[in-house]
Short mmCIF file of C-alpha atoms in Angstrom, two decimals:
data_model
loop_
_atom_site.label_atom_id
_atom_site.label_comp_id
_atom_site.label_asym_id
_atom_site.label_seq_id
_atom_site.Cartn_x
_atom_site.Cartn_y
_atom_site.Cartn_z
CA MET A 643 17.58 14.54 -7.10
CA ASN A 644 15.47 16.96 -5.05
CA ASP A 645 17.26 17.77 -1.77
CA ARG A 646 14.21 17.36 0.47
CA LEU A 647 13.30 14.00 -1.02
CA LYS A 648 16.94 12.93 -0.84
CA ALA A 649 16.95 13.76 2.88
CA LEU A 650 13.85 11.59 3.29
CA ALA A 651 15.50 8.70 1.47
CA ASP A 652 18.71 9.17 3.44
CA ALA A 653 16.65 8.82 6.64
CA GLY A 654 15.73 5.29 5.53
CA VAL A 655 12.28 5.98 4.04
CA SER A 656 11.55 4.39 0.67
CA ILE A 657 9.50 6.76 -1.49
CA TRP A 658 6.80 4.98 -3.48
CA LEU A 659 4.36 6.72 -5.82
CA ASP A 660 0.67 5.95 -5.38
CA ASP A 661 -0.19 6.22 -9.06
CA LEU A 662 0.39 4.52 -12.40
CA SER A 663 -0.90 5.16 -15.91
CA ARG A 664 0.10 4.31 -19.46
CA GLU A 665 0.65 8.01 -20.09
CA ARG A 666 3.07 8.17 -17.16
CA ILE A 667 4.89 5.10 -18.46
CA GLU A 668 5.11 5.99 -22.15
CA SER A 669 5.89 9.69 -21.68
CA GLY A 670 8.94 8.88 -19.57
CA ASN A 671 7.41 10.58 -16.52
CA LEU A 672 7.80 7.55 -14.26
CA ALA A 673 11.44 7.15 -15.22
CA GLN A 674 11.91 10.87 -14.57
CA LEU A 675 10.40 10.57 -11.08
CA VAL A 676 12.81 7.72 -10.36
CA ALA A 677 15.77 9.82 -11.49
CA GLU A 678 14.82 13.19 -10.02
CA SER A 679 12.44 12.53 -7.12
CA GLY A 680 13.85 9.34 -5.64
CA VAL A 681 10.74 7.28 -6.38
CA VAL A 682 11.68 3.64 -5.80
CA GLY A 683 8.29 1.94 -5.99
CA VAL A 684 4.75 2.23 -7.34
CA THR A 685 1.36 1.21 -5.97
CA THR A 686 -1.91 0.91 -7.88
CA ASN A 687 -5.58 0.36 -7.16
CA PRO A 688 -8.78 0.16 -9.23
CA SER A 689 -9.52 3.87 -8.77
CA ILE A 690 -6.11 4.79 -10.18
CA PHE A 691 -6.69 2.63 -13.25
CA ALA A 692 -10.19 4.03 -13.75
CA SER A 693 -8.86 7.58 -13.64
CA ALA A 694 -6.05 6.75 -16.08
CA LEU A 695 -8.48 5.13 -18.52
CA ALA A 696 -10.97 7.99 -18.37
CA LYS A 697 -8.34 10.69 -18.94
CA GLY A 698 -6.01 9.18 -21.49
CA GLU A 699 -6.14 8.02 -25.10
CA LYS A 700 -3.18 5.67 -24.69
CA TYR A 701 -5.46 2.71 -23.99
CA GLU A 702 -7.57 2.98 -27.13
CA PRO A 703 -5.45 0.69 -29.38
CA GLN A 704 -5.38 -2.12 -26.80
CA VAL A 705 -9.08 -1.75 -26.02
CA LYS A 706 -9.90 -1.90 -29.74
CA GLU A 707 -7.74 -4.98 -30.19
CA LEU A 708 -9.32 -6.71 -27.22
CA LYS A 709 -12.82 -5.90 -28.42
CA GLU A 710 -12.05 -7.27 -31.89
CA SER A 711 -10.80 -10.48 -30.27
CA GLY A 712 -14.11 -10.87 -28.47
CA ALA A 713 -12.75 -10.14 -24.97
CA ASP A 714 -15.34 -9.53 -22.27
CA ILE A 715 -15.06 -6.77 -19.69
CA ALA A 716 -13.27 -8.93 -17.09
CA THR A 717 -10.64 -10.02 -19.61
CA THR A 718 -10.18 -6.44 -20.80
CA VAL A 719 -9.60 -5.17 -17.25
CA PHE A 720 -7.17 -8.00 -16.57
CA GLU A 721 -5.16 -7.35 -19.74
CA ILE A 722 -5.05 -3.56 -19.38
CA THR A 723 -3.98 -3.56 -15.74
CA THR A 724 -1.41 -6.32 -16.06
CA THR A 725 0.11 -4.66 -19.13
CA ASP A 726 0.60 -1.38 -17.27
CA VAL A 727 2.04 -3.12 -14.23
CA GLN A 728 4.33 -5.27 -16.37
CA ASN A 729 5.71 -2.16 -18.09
CA GLY A 730 5.98 -0.37 -14.76
CA CYS A 731 7.96 -3.30 -13.38
CA ASP A 732 10.37 -3.04 -16.31
CA ILE A 733 11.01 0.65 -15.62
CA MET A 734 11.57 -0.09 -11.91
CA MET A 735 13.79 -3.12 -12.53
CA PRO A 736 17.14 -1.26 -12.15
CA VAL A 737 15.99 -0.02 -8.73
CA TYR A 738 14.92 -3.54 -7.80
CA GLU A 739 18.31 -4.96 -8.75
CA ALA A 740 20.28 -2.19 -7.05
CA SER A 741 18.33 -2.55 -3.79
CA GLY A 742 18.54 -6.33 -3.63
CA GLY A 743 14.80 -6.65 -4.12
CA PHE A 744 13.66 -4.35 -1.34
CA ASP A 745 12.52 -1.57 -3.67
CA GLY A 746 11.76 -1.20 -7.36
CA ARG A 747 8.38 -2.77 -6.63
CA VAL A 748 5.06 -2.32 -8.42
CA SER A 749 1.92 -3.46 -6.61
CA LEU A 750 -1.17 -4.87 -8.32
CA GLU A 751 -4.38 -5.50 -6.39
CA VAL A 752 -6.61 -8.55 -6.45
CA ASP A 753 -10.24 -7.81 -7.30
CA PRO A 754 -11.90 -6.10 -4.30
CA ASP A 755 -14.95 -8.35 -4.59
CA LEU A 756 -12.70 -11.20 -3.42
CA ALA A 757 -11.88 -9.48 -0.11
CA ARG A 758 -13.99 -12.00 1.82
CA ASP A 759 -13.05 -14.94 -0.41
CA THR A 760 -9.87 -16.73 0.68
CA ASP A 761 -9.72 -19.31 -2.11
CA GLY A 762 -10.65 -16.80 -4.81
CA THR A 763 -7.92 -14.43 -3.61
CA ILE A 764 -5.30 -17.18 -3.67
CA LYS A 765 -6.25 -18.25 -7.19
CA LEU A 766 -6.21 -14.70 -8.56
CA ALA A 767 -2.91 -13.90 -6.82
CA HIS A 768 -1.36 -16.86 -8.66
CA ARG A 769 -2.91 -15.80 -11.96
CA LEU A 770 -1.69 -12.20 -11.66
CA TRP A 771 1.78 -13.32 -10.56
CA GLU A 772 2.10 -15.64 -13.55
CA ARG A 773 0.67 -13.13 -16.05
CA VAL A 774 2.92 -10.22 -15.08
CA SER A 775 5.87 -12.58 -14.64
CA ARG A 776 8.22 -10.05 -13.08
CA PRO A 777 10.16 -10.67 -9.84
CA ASN A 778 9.55 -7.08 -8.68
CA LEU A 779 5.77 -7.45 -8.69
CA MET A 780 3.83 -7.39 -5.42
CA ILE A 781 0.27 -8.68 -5.19
CA LYS A 782 -1.96 -6.51 -3.02
CA ILE A 783 -4.17 -8.56 -0.69
CA PRO A 784 -6.55 -6.83 1.77
CA ALA A 785 -6.05 -7.52 5.47
CA THR A 786 -9.50 -8.94 6.08
CA LEU A 787 -9.87 -12.01 8.28
CA GLU A 788 -10.38 -13.99 5.09
CA GLY A 789 -7.33 -12.34 3.57
CA LEU A 790 -4.93 -13.53 6.28
CA PRO A 791 -4.79 -17.19 5.16
CA ALA A 792 -4.48 -15.98 1.55
CA ILE A 793 -1.42 -13.96 2.56
CA THR A 794 0.12 -17.04 4.16
CA ALA A 795 -0.63 -19.17 1.09
CA ALA A 796 0.82 -16.62 -1.34
CA ILE A 797 4.01 -16.13 0.67
CA ALA A 798 4.39 -19.90 1.04
CA GLU A 799 4.35 -20.15 -2.77
CA GLY A 800 7.04 -17.50 -3.14
CA ILE A 801 4.69 -14.69 -4.20
CA SER A 802 5.66 -11.28 -2.79
CA VAL A 803 2.72 -9.51 -1.16
CA ASN A 804 1.67 -5.97 -0.34
CA VAL A 805 -0.93 -6.35 2.41
CA THR A 806 -3.37 -3.48 2.15
CA LEU A 807 -6.23 -1.91 4.13
CA ILE A 808 -4.73 -2.25 7.63
CA PHE A 809 -6.26 0.04 10.25
CA SER A 810 -6.06 -1.73 13.60
CA LEU A 811 -3.07 -2.82 15.66
CA GLU A 812 -4.71 -6.18 16.35
CA ARG A 813 -5.22 -6.89 12.65
CA TYR A 814 -1.68 -5.72 11.91
CA ARG A 815 -0.32 -8.31 14.34
CA GLY A 816 -2.42 -10.89 12.51
CA VAL A 817 -0.90 -9.76 9.21
CA MET A 818 2.64 -10.15 10.52
CA ASP A 819 1.78 -13.58 11.90
CA ALA A 820 0.34 -14.59 8.51
CA TYR A 821 3.56 -13.47 6.82
CA LEU A 822 5.78 -15.43 9.19
CA SER A 823 3.55 -18.49 8.81
CA GLY A 824 3.98 -18.23 5.05
CA LEU A 825 7.74 -17.96 5.39
CA GLU A 826 7.79 -21.02 7.64
CA GLN A 827 5.83 -23.00 5.07
CA ALA A 828 8.10 -21.74 2.29
CA ALA A 829 11.15 -22.85 4.27
CA GLU A 830 9.65 -26.31 4.78
CA ALA A 831 9.12 -26.53 1.02
CA GLY A 832 12.75 -25.66 0.40
CA ARG A 833 12.14 -22.23 -1.12
CA ASP A 834 14.76 -19.48 -1.14
CA LEU A 835 13.38 -17.11 1.50
CA SER A 836 15.63 -14.26 0.39
CA THR A 837 13.55 -13.82 -2.78
CA ILE A 838 10.27 -13.33 -0.89
CA HIS A 839 9.37 -9.78 0.11
CA SER A 840 6.35 -8.14 1.68
CA VAL A 841 5.14 -4.78 2.92
CA ALA A 842 2.22 -4.11 5.25
CA SER A 843 0.22 -1.04 4.23
CA PHE A 844 -0.97 0.71 7.37
CA PHE A 845 -3.55 3.36 6.45
CA VAL A 846 -2.99 6.74 8.09
CA SER A 847 -5.10 9.77 7.09
CA ARG A 848 -8.47 8.01 7.21
CA VAL A 849 -8.01 7.46 10.95
CA ASP A 850 -7.81 11.20 11.58
CA THR A 851 -10.71 11.84 9.21
CA GLU A 852 -12.99 9.54 11.20
CA VAL A 853 -11.77 10.49 14.68
CA ASP A 854 -11.60 14.25 14.14
CA LYS A 855 -15.19 14.53 12.99
CA ARG A 856 -16.18 13.18 16.42
CA LEU A 857 -14.19 15.92 18.21
CA PRO A 858 -14.98 19.60 18.76
CA GLU A 859 -13.39 21.97 16.23
CA ASP A 860 -11.08 23.41 18.88
CA SER A 861 -10.02 20.08 20.41
CA PRO A 862 -6.24 19.70 20.87
CA LEU A 863 -6.71 16.00 20.09
CA ARG A 864 -7.54 16.65 16.44
CA GLY A 865 -4.83 15.33 14.15
CA THR A 866 -3.29 13.06 16.80
CA ALA A 867 -4.99 9.68 16.30
CA ALA A 868 -3.49 8.69 12.95
CA LEU A 869 0.10 9.37 13.96
CA ALA A 870 -0.38 7.60 17.30
CA ASN A 871 -1.84 4.57 15.54
CA ALA A 872 1.00 4.37 13.00
CA ARG A 873 3.69 4.83 15.64
CA LEU A 874 2.27 2.05 17.79
CA ALA A 875 2.14 -0.10 14.67
CA PHE A 876 5.88 0.39 14.31
CA GLU A 877 6.33 -0.66 17.93
CA ALA A 878 4.41 -3.86 17.12
CA TYR A 879 6.63 -4.35 14.06
CA GLU A 880 9.75 -4.10 16.20
CA ASP A 881 8.35 -6.63 18.65
CA MET A 882 7.49 -9.15 15.94
CA PHE A 883 10.61 -8.80 13.85
CA GLY A 884 12.86 -8.74 16.88
CA SER A 885 11.41 -12.06 18.07
CA ASP A 886 13.13 -15.43 18.22
CA ARG A 887 10.57 -16.67 15.70
CA PHE A 888 11.72 -14.22 13.06
CA GLU A 889 15.40 -14.58 13.96
CA ALA A 890 15.14 -18.28 13.07
CA LEU A 891 13.70 -17.35 9.67
CA LYS A 892 16.20 -14.55 9.19
CA ALA A 893 18.99 -17.09 9.60
CA LYS A 894 17.50 -18.85 6.56
CA GLY A 895 17.54 -15.66 4.49
CA ALA A 896 14.11 -14.20 5.30
CA ASN A 897 13.36 -10.49 4.92
CA PRO A 898 11.28 -8.45 7.37
CA GLN A 899 7.84 -7.31 6.24
CA ARG A 900 8.38 -3.56 6.12
CA PRO A 901 5.70 -1.17 7.37
CA LEU A 902 4.29 0.97 4.58
CA TRP A 903 2.50 4.20 5.43
CA ALA A 904 -0.50 4.40 3.07
CA SER A 905 -3.22 7.01 2.66
CA THR A 906 -0.69 9.76 3.40
CA GLY A 907 -2.43 12.56 1.55
CA VAL A 908 -3.72 15.02 4.18
CA LYS A 909 -7.50 15.52 3.95
CA ASP A 910 -7.88 18.29 6.57
CA PRO A 911 -6.83 21.73 5.23
CA ASN A 912 -6.05 22.80 8.80
CA LEU A 913 -3.23 20.24 9.02
CA PRO A 914 0.17 20.55 7.29
CA ASP A 915 0.02 18.87 3.87
CA THR A 916 3.20 16.88 4.57
CA LEU A 917 2.19 15.79 8.09
CA TYR A 918 1.98 12.06 7.40
CA VAL A 919 5.40 12.06 5.77
CA SER A 920 7.54 14.23 8.03
CA GLU A 921 6.00 12.90 11.26
CA LEU A 922 6.44 9.24 10.34
CA VAL A 923 10.10 9.30 9.37
CA VAL A 924 11.85 6.18 10.64
CA ASP A 925 14.46 3.94 9.08
CA GLY A 926 13.18 0.80 7.34
CA THR A 927 9.75 2.04 6.26
CA VAL A 928 7.98 2.84 2.99
CA ASN A 929 5.82 5.92 2.41
CA THR A 930 3.56 5.65 -0.62
CA MET A 931 2.37 9.09 -1.68
CA PRO A 932 -0.03 10.52 -4.23
CA GLU A 933 1.83 12.86 -6.58
CA LYS A 934 0.36 15.93 -4.90
CA THR A 935 1.92 14.92 -1.57
CA LEU A 936 5.21 14.03 -3.25
CA GLU A 937 5.34 17.47 -4.86
CA ALA A 938 4.43 19.18 -1.59
CA PHE A 939 7.24 17.44 0.26
CA ALA A 940 9.70 18.23 -2.52
CA ASP A 941 8.70 21.88 -2.20
CA HIS A 942 8.60 22.42 1.57
CA GLY A 943 8.75 19.12 3.45
CA GLU A 944 11.20 18.76 6.31
CA VAL A 945 13.04 15.79 7.73
CA ILE A 946 13.58 16.50 11.41
CA GLY A 947 14.98 13.16 12.45
CA ASP A 948 13.36 9.96 13.63
CA ARG A 949 9.76 10.80 14.50
CA VAL A 950 8.65 7.35 15.65
CA HIS A 951 11.02 5.93 18.26
CA ASN A 952 10.49 7.37 21.74
CA THR A 953 6.87 8.27 20.91
CA TYR A 954 5.16 5.09 22.06
CA GLU A 955 4.06 6.29 25.51
CA GLU A 956 2.92 9.60 24.07
CA SER A 957 0.90 7.67 21.48
CA ARG A 958 -0.77 5.51 24.13
CA ASP A 959 -1.61 8.66 26.06
CA ALA A 960 -3.26 10.11 22.96
CA PHE A 961 -5.55 7.10 22.66
CA ALA A 962 -6.34 7.19 26.37
CA ALA A 963 -7.37 10.84 25.97
CA LEU A 964 -9.61 9.94 23.02
CA GLU A 965 -11.24 7.15 25.03
CA ARG A 966 -11.98 9.71 27.78
CA GLU A 967 -13.75 11.75 25.09
CA GLY A 968 -15.96 8.75 24.41
CA ILE A 969 -14.23 7.72 21.18
CA SER A 970 -13.82 3.96 20.92
CA TYR A 971 -10.70 2.83 19.09
CA ASP A 972 -12.19 -0.58 18.31
CA GLU A 973 -15.34 0.98 16.87
CA VAL A 974 -13.35 3.42 14.71
CA VAL A 975 -11.02 0.83 13.16
CA ARG A 976 -13.87 -1.62 12.56
CA LEU A 977 -15.85 1.10 10.78
CA LEU A 978 -12.80 2.10 8.73
CA GLU A 979 -12.22 -1.44 7.53
CA ASP A 980 -15.86 -1.79 6.48
CA GLU A 981 -15.79 1.59 4.74
CA GLY A 982 -12.47 0.76 3.14
CA LEU A 983 -13.89 -2.40 1.62
CA ASP A 984 -16.93 -0.45 0.41
CA LYS A 985 -14.66 2.15 -1.21
CA PHE A 986 -12.57 -0.54 -2.89
CA GLU A 987 -15.74 -2.16 -4.21
CA ALA A 988 -16.99 1.19 -5.51
CA SER A 989 -13.62 1.84 -7.16
CA TRP A 990 -13.76 -1.58 -8.80
CA ASN A 991 -17.25 -0.89 -10.13
CA GLU A 992 -16.04 2.48 -11.41
CA LEU A 993 -13.21 0.72 -13.24
CA LEU A 994 -15.61 -1.81 -14.77
CA GLU A 995 -17.93 0.98 -15.91
CA THR A 996 -15.03 2.95 -17.38
CA VAL A 997 -13.73 -0.07 -19.26
CA GLN A 998 -17.23 -0.87 -20.54
CA ALA A 999 -17.53 2.70 -21.82
CA GLU A 1000 -14.19 2.35 -23.61
CA LEU A 1001 -15.28 -0.95 -25.13
CA ASP A 1002 -18.53 0.63 -26.31
CA LYS A 1003 -16.59 3.53 -27.81
CA ALA A 1004 -14.20 1.17 -29.57
#
């Protein structure tokens, strides 16, 4: 295993890959990344699937078979994505078993057009969970206001959830509350809480992208907002999962909902390309990386100890300085959530168009 990635794992950070394709599965590449790069989880989204479909020929036999059976585009997307995730889960199963269920996870997203539809999200989460039928699956549910009760409902039914698209500290607290509410309902129903897992995907780089474009090129505040936001999110995590409320659930076997640093590929060429990995090292977290970031860290990333504890006051100071520059935190995170939903919707449409093209070709 690569020494730099091993140091990251030894510091308590679970390395998840933000990519999945049939080519990666069938070529043995995913298994190789598990063995040599310490990858212990996989996340997916519609854009990833669209890219995989457009680039590879591995999907042609299944697409042809589905077309011959009379499958429509929605059925084709459902079958293609769940097949890849099912096979990914099988590759990650040894990691899942060795980690007691914490890692070895593969995440599959509900349709983005359900982001404002609580009941629709709940129904699709059940359908995906039953179709993949693997204990190491996680259903990705966006952290919209409408998504919060869907998170509670899924957890209450014993479905493990990856909550995605979290930008604000306030919404993150709502996500953690939704998780605990689901655990409480699961406990009342007599479920085994130890089998229920969740991560909360706190988006990082997009915060800097939005904030930094509002700052002068030479501002010392550039590149500070995203790290401050994530670090204060970890403080909120410690508060919630150190509470009496969680301790009561923990006594019944419940697991904490681990923070997951998402969107960790650095967009600004003036910032170090491993910034959102090395500067967010803290035990008990997940960092899901695109392959480019994973390779960069393997090549020159550094683990310089815990970079989150003892940074909370410094992080609050960073936001105070941004407010003095006229940058509103509430406005930024609200905009990012709206844009995030728009991007998910665009990715979903891209996937539908790609699948339609493959069906036409078949």
